[in-house]
Amino acid sequence: MTELERRYRWLLRAYPPGYRADYEDELLDVLLATAGPGQARPPLREVRALLVGGIKARVIAAAQGPAWMDGLHLTVTVLSVLQLGVLIPYAGTIPLWVALSALALLAVLRGRMWAALPLVAATGLKVVGVTYGEPWLDGTLLPVFPDRLWQAPALYGTGGPIAPSISYLVLFFCLAVLAIRGRPSRRRSWWWLLALPLVAGADPAWLDIAEGTSSSITRVGLEAALLAGAAYAGHLTGDARWAVAAGVCLVPATAVLAENVELASRQGVAHAALLILLTATAAAVPFRARRRILL
């Protein structure tokens, strides 16, 4: 295998496995046939075209099965990542609950909704107890402070108990619907785990947004990227599964703003407005795309 062929094969990994199984050899033959003598690197235009084409192929391949069920599965994936990220800085004090939250995320990624349901119920009950100042389910002394490596307030020491409760209730309800439905859910990519360090340490009450901390900026950037990706996917396929996920995830976010509206800064309000705008866009573009396809 030449260096050029090795690089092309690496770029073709942007496409989903099924697509590569059907077309990789054919694409590779065309790319190598058009290469110049002694060429060792793909031109930038081909790199860009292959990466963009791979993303489009993966989005189209993802638009399979009932949209609302897959949208709910996306919802529980996002919420599970966010909720585990909140708990990570406190792993030294509450290792059991961080471990249960991590197991719940792994169960969600593997499509095991019945396995995730009791884990989320137990972790959610513990979190609600923390927000109300009650050591429910174990003898954890409150408040719960972060480990030495983290600069963060006490666990749920800012904001109130309503928004965390709603977040876990939404997650539990979506899991229950998927579990009772009885149909197997698809497995999610392990790439979702890379979002954990990006959201760990961020204030769930959004009060750190005004300070412009690195964790808050990273989280806002990740949220914007995911919602923009949902809008793009809906535009490309005319499928509403990403709109379902964005709309349901907006419920806990709205609860955070409503509960902390008296303490909200201009940056916090702008953050909420951005989420609402991007969610509305993600909800609208599938219908416009569907009309375009029909016409």
mmCIF file of C-alpha atoms in Angstrom, residues 22-294:
data_model
loop_
_atom_site.group_PDB
_atom_site.id
_atom_site.type_symbol
_atom_site.label_atom_id
_atom_site.label_comp_id
_atom_site.label_asym_id
_atom_site.label_seq_id
_atom_site.Cartn_x
_atom_site.Cartn_y
_atom_site.Cartn_z
ATOM 1 C CA ASP A 22 -20.199 -1.008 -0.928
ATOM 2 C CA TYR A 23 -18.158 1.783 -2.507
ATOM 3 C CA GLU A 24 -14.727 2.145 -0.881
ATOM 4 C CA ASP A 25 -12.779 0.151 -3.469
ATOM 5 C CA GLU A 26 -14.505 1.918 -6.347
ATOM 6 C CA LEU A 27 -13.870 5.367 -4.863
ATOM 7 C CA LEU A 28 -10.281 4.474 -4.102
ATOM 8 C CA ASP A 29 -9.662 3.318 -7.668
ATOM 9 C CA VAL A 30 -10.996 6.618 -9.047
ATOM 10 C CA LEU A 31 -8.971 8.721 -6.601
ATOM 11 C CA LEU A 32 -5.732 6.855 -7.310
ATOM 12 C CA ALA A 33 -6.332 6.907 -11.067
ATOM 13 C CA THR A 34 -6.589 10.711 -11.079
ATOM 14 C CA ALA A 35 -3.508 11.214 -8.876
ATOM 15 C CA GLY A 36 -0.362 12.662 -10.392
ATOM 16 C CA PRO A 37 2.935 10.775 -10.709
ATOM 17 C CA GLY A 38 4.738 10.516 -7.376
ATOM 18 C CA GLN A 39 1.888 12.220 -5.508
ATOM 19 C CA ALA A 40 1.983 11.391 -1.785
ATOM 20 C CA ARG A 41 -0.743 13.628 -0.348
ATOM 21 C CA PRO A 42 -4.376 14.210 -1.415
ATOM 22 C CA PRO A 43 -5.136 17.758 -2.619
ATOM 23 C CA LEU A 44 -6.953 19.953 -0.096
ATOM 24 C CA ARG A 45 -10.047 20.146 -2.316
ATOM 25 C CA GLU A 46 -10.328 16.349 -2.274
ATOM 26 C CA VAL A 47 -9.776 16.231 1.494
ATOM 27 C CA ARG A 48 -12.576 18.738 1.976
ATOM 28 C CA ALA A 49 -14.877 16.961 -0.477
ATOM 29 C CA LEU A 50 -14.326 13.546 1.144
ATOM 30 C CA LEU A 51 -14.890 14.846 4.676
ATOM 31 C CA VAL A 52 -18.040 16.751 3.714
ATOM 32 C CA GLY A 53 -19.327 13.795 1.729
ATOM 33 C CA GLY A 54 -18.655 11.466 4.662
ATOM 34 C CA ILE A 55 -20.574 13.701 7.061
ATOM 35 C CA LYS A 56 -23.515 13.882 4.671
ATOM 36 C CA ALA A 57 -23.496 10.115 4.210
ATOM 37 C CA ARG A 58 -23.471 9.543 7.968
ATOM 38 C CA VAL A 59 -26.350 11.978 8.500
ATOM 39 C CA ILE A 60 -28.423 10.313 5.782
ATOM 40 C CA ALA A 61 -27.625 6.858 7.185
ATOM 41 C CA ALA A 62 -28.713 8.034 10.656
ATOM 42 C CA ALA A 63 -32.176 9.024 9.389
ATOM 43 C CA GLN A 64 -33.506 5.481 9.650
ATOM 44 C CA GLY A 65 -36.375 4.113 11.728
ATOM 45 C CA PRO A 66 -39.068 5.993 13.689
ATOM 46 C CA ALA A 67 -37.966 9.609 14.022
ATOM 47 C CA TRP A 68 -39.599 10.305 17.364
ATOM 48 C CA MET A 69 -38.082 7.234 19.070
ATOM 49 C CA ASP A 70 -34.608 8.007 17.814
ATOM 50 C CA GLY A 71 -35.131 11.649 18.777
ATOM 51 C CA LEU A 72 -35.941 10.603 22.346
ATOM 52 C CA HIS A 73 -32.847 8.390 22.364
ATOM 53 C CA LEU A 74 -30.758 11.379 21.296
ATOM 54 C CA THR A 75 -32.412 13.350 24.102
ATOM 55 C CA VAL A 76 -31.488 10.843 26.804
ATOM 56 C CA THR A 77 -27.947 10.635 25.395
ATOM 57 C CA VAL A 78 -27.430 14.397 25.640
ATOM 58 C CA LEU A 79 -29.007 14.684 29.098
ATOM 59 C CA SER A 80 -27.023 11.710 30.411
ATOM 60 C CA VAL A 81 -23.771 13.302 29.245
ATOM 61 C CA LEU A 82 -24.657 16.651 30.806
ATOM 62 C CA GLN A 83 -25.727 15.155 34.128
ATOM 63 C CA LEU A 84 -22.633 12.992 34.443
ATOM 64 C CA GLY A 85 -20.521 16.029 33.567
ATOM 65 C CA VAL A 86 -22.058 17.920 36.503
ATOM 66 C CA LEU A 87 -21.111 15.115 38.924
ATOM 67 C CA ILE A 88 -17.548 14.415 37.719
ATOM 68 C CA PRO A 89 -15.823 17.147 39.811
ATOM 69 C CA TYR A 90 -17.267 15.542 42.969
ATOM 70 C CA ALA A 91 -16.191 11.954 42.235
ATOM 71 C CA GLY A 92 -13.897 11.835 45.258
ATOM 72 C CA THR A 93 -16.774 12.580 47.659
ATOM 73 C CA ILE A 94 -19.653 10.722 46.007
ATOM 74 C CA PRO A 95 -17.929 7.989 43.938
ATOM 75 C CA LEU A 96 -20.930 5.662 44.093
ATOM 76 C CA TRP A 97 -23.309 8.165 42.497
ATOM 77 C CA VAL A 98 -20.813 9.225 39.858
ATOM 78 C CA ALA A 99 -20.301 5.550 39.019
ATOM 79 C CA LEU A 100 -24.071 4.963 38.763
ATOM 80 C CA SER A 101 -24.428 7.998 36.503
ATOM 81 C CA ALA A 102 -21.578 6.714 34.322
ATOM 82 C CA LEU A 103 -23.191 3.265 34.109
ATOM 83 C CA ALA A 104 -26.473 4.905 33.105
ATOM 84 C CA LEU A 105 -24.719 6.747 30.279
ATOM 85 C CA LEU A 106 -23.066 3.549 29.082
ATOM 86 C CA ALA A 107 -26.430 1.749 29.139
ATOM 87 C CA VAL A 108 -27.973 4.574 27.091
ATOM 88 C CA LEU A 109 -25.144 4.454 24.550
ATOM 89 C CA ARG A 110 -25.634 0.694 24.163
ATOM 90 C CA GLY A 111 -29.414 1.115 23.785
ATOM 91 C CA ARG A 112 -30.234 -0.675 27.089
ATOM 92 C CA MET A 113 -33.086 1.504 28.338
ATOM 93 C CA TRP A 114 -34.375 -0.906 30.982
ATOM 94 C CA ALA A 115 -30.887 -1.100 32.471
ATOM 95 C CA ALA A 116 -30.516 2.694 32.497
ATOM 96 C CA LEU A 117 -33.921 3.350 34.077
ATOM 97 C CA PRO A 118 -33.188 2.297 37.722
ATOM 98 C CA LEU A 119 -29.725 3.866 37.572
ATOM 99 C CA VAL A 120 -31.186 7.230 36.525
ATOM 100 C CA ALA A 121 -33.962 6.931 39.127
ATOM 101 C CA ALA A 122 -31.477 6.331 41.964
ATOM 102 C CA THR A 123 -29.053 9.038 40.837
ATOM 103 C CA GLY A 124 -31.874 11.518 40.274
ATOM 104 C CA LEU A 125 -33.312 10.886 43.730
ATOM 105 C CA LYS A 126 -29.883 11.463 45.262
ATOM 106 C CA VAL A 127 -29.377 14.689 43.291
ATOM 107 C CA VAL A 128 -32.794 15.999 44.314
ATOM 108 C CA GLY A 129 -31.891 15.183 47.905
ATOM 109 C CA VAL A 130 -28.684 17.198 47.562
ATOM 110 C CA THR A 131 -30.566 20.184 46.152
ATOM 111 C CA TYR A 132 -32.962 20.090 49.114
ATOM 112 C CA GLY A 133 -30.146 19.630 51.613
ATOM 113 C CA GLU A 134 -31.192 16.098 52.580
ATOM 114 C CA PRO A 135 -28.746 13.127 52.653
ATOM 115 C CA TRP A 136 -31.208 10.740 50.989
ATOM 116 C CA LEU A 137 -30.229 7.139 50.170
ATOM 117 C CA ASP A 138 -26.890 7.312 51.988
ATOM 118 C CA GLY A 139 -25.102 9.214 54.729
ATOM 119 C CA THR A 140 -23.378 11.734 52.482
ATOM 120 C CA LEU A 141 -22.661 14.882 54.453
ATOM 121 C CA LEU A 142 -23.863 18.067 52.824
ATOM 122 C CA PRO A 143 -22.710 20.268 51.237
ATOM 123 C CA VAL A 144 -20.711 18.208 48.722
ATOM 124 C CA PHE A 145 -17.524 20.021 47.725
ATOM 125 C CA PRO A 146 -15.493 19.328 44.577
ATOM 126 C CA ASP A 147 -12.184 17.499 44.438
ATOM 127 C CA ARG A 148 -8.980 19.517 44.736
ATOM 128 C CA LEU A 149 -8.367 19.670 41.005
ATOM 129 C CA TRP A 150 -11.646 21.484 40.360
ATOM 130 C CA GLN A 151 -12.576 25.096 40.969
ATOM 131 C CA ALA A 152 -16.325 24.831 41.473
ATOM 132 C CA PRO A 153 -18.927 25.596 44.159
ATOM 133 C CA ALA A 154 -20.606 22.915 46.242
ATOM 134 C CA LEU A 155 -22.665 20.431 44.227
ATOM 135 C CA TYR A 156 -25.847 22.249 43.190
ATOM 136 C CA GLY A 157 -24.828 24.999 45.599
ATOM 137 C CA THR A 158 -26.099 27.614 43.151
ATOM 138 C CA GLY A 159 -29.601 27.818 41.755
ATOM 139 C CA GLY A 160 -32.554 25.928 43.165
ATOM 140 C CA PRO A 161 -33.940 22.395 43.240
ATOM 141 C CA ILE A 162 -36.571 22.777 40.513
ATOM 142 C CA ALA A 163 -34.352 22.765 37.405
ATOM 143 C CA PRO A 164 -32.297 19.680 38.438
ATOM 144 C CA SER A 165 -35.512 17.860 39.335
ATOM 145 C CA ILE A 166 -37.067 18.660 35.957
ATOM 146 C CA SER A 167 -33.906 17.576 34.142
ATOM 147 C CA TYR A 168 -33.942 14.145 35.786
ATOM 148 C CA LEU A 169 -37.703 13.819 35.379
ATOM 149 C CA VAL A 170 -37.426 14.504 31.644
ATOM 150 C CA LEU A 171 -34.617 11.967 31.354
ATOM 151 C CA PHE A 172 -36.535 9.348 33.353
ATOM 152 C CA PHE A 173 -39.766 9.913 31.383
ATOM 153 C CA CYS A 174 -37.991 9.602 28.013
ATOM 154 C CA LEU A 175 -36.217 6.439 29.159
ATOM 155 C CA ALA A 176 -39.500 4.982 30.390
ATOM 156 C CA VAL A 177 -41.212 5.675 27.061
ATOM 157 C CA LEU A 178 -38.369 4.030 25.131
ATOM 158 C CA ALA A 179 -38.255 1.047 27.492
ATOM 159 C CA ILE A 180 -42.015 0.450 27.498
ATOM 160 C CA ARG A 181 -42.112 0.816 23.730
ATOM 161 C CA GLY A 182 -40.151 -2.425 23.648
ATOM 162 C CA ARG A 183 -38.314 -1.895 20.380
ATOM 163 C CA PRO A 184 -34.516 -2.095 20.530
ATOM 164 C CA SER A 185 -32.755 1.254 20.325
ATOM 165 C CA ARG A 186 -29.712 1.764 18.164
ATOM 166 C CA ARG A 187 -26.282 1.966 19.696
ATOM 167 C CA ARG A 188 -24.711 5.379 19.938
ATOM 168 C CA SER A 189 -21.116 6.174 19.084
ATOM 169 C CA TRP A 190 -18.448 6.149 21.787
ATOM 170 C CA TRP A 191 -17.508 9.606 20.489
ATOM 171 C CA TRP A 192 -20.185 10.966 22.832
ATOM 172 C CA LEU A 193 -17.798 10.290 25.721
ATOM 173 C CA LEU A 194 -15.490 13.000 24.390
ATOM 174 C CA ALA A 195 -18.118 15.578 25.399
ATOM 175 C CA LEU A 196 -17.687 14.727 29.107
ATOM 176 C CA PRO A 197 -14.491 16.730 29.718
ATOM 177 C CA LEU A 198 -16.055 19.636 27.812
ATOM 178 C CA VAL A 199 -19.046 19.920 30.152
ATOM 179 C CA ALA A 200 -17.450 18.785 33.429
ATOM 180 C CA GLY A 201 -17.239 21.543 36.013
ATOM 181 C CA ALA A 202 -19.786 23.849 34.381
ATOM 182 C CA ASP A 203 -22.388 25.423 36.668
ATOM 183 C CA PRO A 204 -25.776 23.756 35.973
ATOM 184 C CA ALA A 205 -27.476 27.014 37.044
ATOM 185 C CA TRP A 206 -25.599 28.950 34.295
ATOM 186 C CA LEU A 207 -24.360 31.540 36.822
ATOM 187 C CA ASP A 208 -20.790 31.051 35.606
ATOM 188 C CA ILE A 209 -21.623 32.291 32.102
ATOM 189 C CA ALA A 210 -21.318 35.929 33.178
ATOM 190 C CA GLU A 211 -17.810 35.200 34.489
ATOM 191 C CA GLY A 212 -16.752 33.772 31.154
ATOM 192 C CA THR A 213 -15.025 30.738 32.637
ATOM 193 C CA SER A 214 -13.423 28.275 30.266
ATOM 194 C CA SER A 215 -15.884 25.532 31.231
ATOM 195 C CA SER A 216 -18.904 27.742 30.578
ATOM 196 C CA ILE A 217 -17.580 28.956 27.219
ATOM 197 C CA THR A 218 -16.811 25.373 26.204
ATOM 198 C CA ARG A 219 -20.275 24.183 27.201
ATOM 199 C CA VAL A 220 -22.033 27.007 25.339
ATOM 200 C CA GLY A 221 -19.913 26.292 22.263
ATOM 201 C CA LEU A 222 -20.767 22.590 22.447
ATOM 202 C CA GLU A 223 -24.488 23.330 22.810
ATOM 203 C CA ALA A 224 -24.411 25.698 19.840
ATOM 204 C CA ALA A 225 -22.490 23.183 17.724
ATOM 205 C CA LEU A 226 -24.925 20.359 18.515
ATOM 206 C CA LEU A 227 -27.987 22.485 17.769
ATOM 207 C CA ALA A 228 -26.445 23.827 14.555
ATOM 208 C CA GLY A 229 -25.672 20.224 13.601
ATOM 209 C CA ALA A 230 -29.290 19.278 14.320
ATOM 210 C CA ALA A 231 -30.494 22.073 12.035
ATOM 211 C CA TYR A 232 -28.091 21.003 9.287
ATOM 212 C CA ALA A 233 -29.137 17.348 9.571
ATOM 213 C CA GLY A 234 -32.811 18.283 9.393
ATOM 214 C CA HIS A 235 -32.153 20.470 6.361
ATOM 215 C CA LEU A 236 -30.233 17.711 4.611
ATOM 216 C CA THR A 237 -32.702 14.873 5.227
ATOM 217 C CA GLY A 238 -36.066 16.496 5.960
ATOM 218 C CA ASP A 239 -36.185 14.218 9.020
ATOM 219 C CA ALA A 240 -37.483 15.501 12.372
ATOM 220 C CA ARG A 241 -35.565 13.252 14.803
ATOM 221 C CA TRP A 242 -33.000 15.935 15.550
ATOM 222 C CA ALA A 243 -35.761 18.516 16.026
ATOM 223 C CA VAL A 244 -37.432 16.194 18.574
ATOM 224 C CA ALA A 245 -34.192 15.910 20.544
ATOM 225 C CA ALA A 246 -33.542 19.649 20.441
ATOM 226 C CA GLY A 247 -37.096 20.487 21.539
ATOM 227 C CA VAL A 248 -37.155 18.096 24.479
ATOM 228 C CA CYS A 249 -33.684 19.168 25.653
ATOM 229 C CA LEU A 250 -34.930 22.761 25.680
ATOM 230 C CA VAL A 251 -37.348 21.925 28.529
ATOM 231 C CA PRO A 252 -34.648 21.550 31.242
ATOM 232 C CA ALA A 253 -32.800 24.562 29.824
ATOM 233 C CA THR A 254 -35.945 26.685 30.093
ATOM 234 C CA ALA A 255 -36.407 25.495 33.678
ATOM 235 C CA VAL A 256 -32.878 26.661 34.539
ATOM 236 C CA LEU A 257 -33.583 30.149 33.205
ATOM 237 C CA ALA A 258 -37.001 30.363 34.851
ATOM 238 C CA GLU A 259 -35.696 29.294 38.259
ATOM 239 C CA ASN A 260 -32.691 31.625 38.191
ATOM 240 C CA VAL A 261 -34.193 34.535 36.280
ATOM 241 C CA GLU A 262 -33.618 36.981 39.159
ATOM 242 C CA LEU A 263 -29.912 36.157 39.156
ATOM 243 C CA ALA A 264 -29.556 35.867 35.388
ATOM 244 C CA SER A 265 -26.997 38.118 33.746
ATOM 245 C CA ARG A 266 -27.199 39.579 30.265
ATOM 246 C CA GLN A 267 -24.900 36.803 29.118
ATOM 247 C CA GLY A 268 -27.220 34.204 30.646
ATOM 248 C CA VAL A 269 -30.249 35.688 28.907
ATOM 249 C CA ALA A 270 -28.334 35.845 25.625
ATOM 250 C CA HIS A 271 -27.361 32.202 26.109
ATOM 251 C CA ALA A 272 -31.006 31.225 26.611
ATOM 252 C CA ALA A 273 -32.045 33.259 23.555
ATOM 253 C CA LEU A 274 -29.394 31.490 21.486
ATOM 254 C CA LEU A 275 -30.672 28.074 22.582
ATOM 255 C CA ILE A 276 -34.264 29.027 21.770
ATOM 256 C CA LEU A 277 -33.310 30.437 18.363
ATOM 257 C CA LEU A 278 -31.227 27.420 17.359
ATOM 258 C CA THR A 279 -33.876 25.007 18.638
ATOM 259 C CA ALA A 280 -36.586 26.813 16.661
ATOM 260 C CA THR A 281 -34.373 26.659 13.581
ATOM 261 C CA ALA A 282 -33.748 22.941 14.067
ATOM 262 C CA ALA A 283 -37.516 22.424 14.385
ATOM 263 C CA ALA A 284 -38.396 24.455 11.291
ATOM 264 C CA VAL A 285 -35.840 23.315 8.718
ATOM 265 C CA PRO A 286 -37.044 19.682 8.354
ATOM 266 C CA PHE A 287 -40.459 20.857 7.188
ATOM 267 C CA ARG A 288 -38.965 23.322 4.726
ATOM 268 C CA ALA A 289 -36.597 20.635 3.467
ATOM 269 C CA ARG A 290 -39.487 18.192 3.071
ATOM 270 C CA ARG A 291 -41.452 20.743 1.054
ATOM 271 C CA ARG A 292 -38.393 21.354 -1.138
ATOM 272 C CA ILE A 293 -37.962 17.609 -1.749
ATOM 273 C CA LEU A 294 -41.653 17.182 -2.621
#
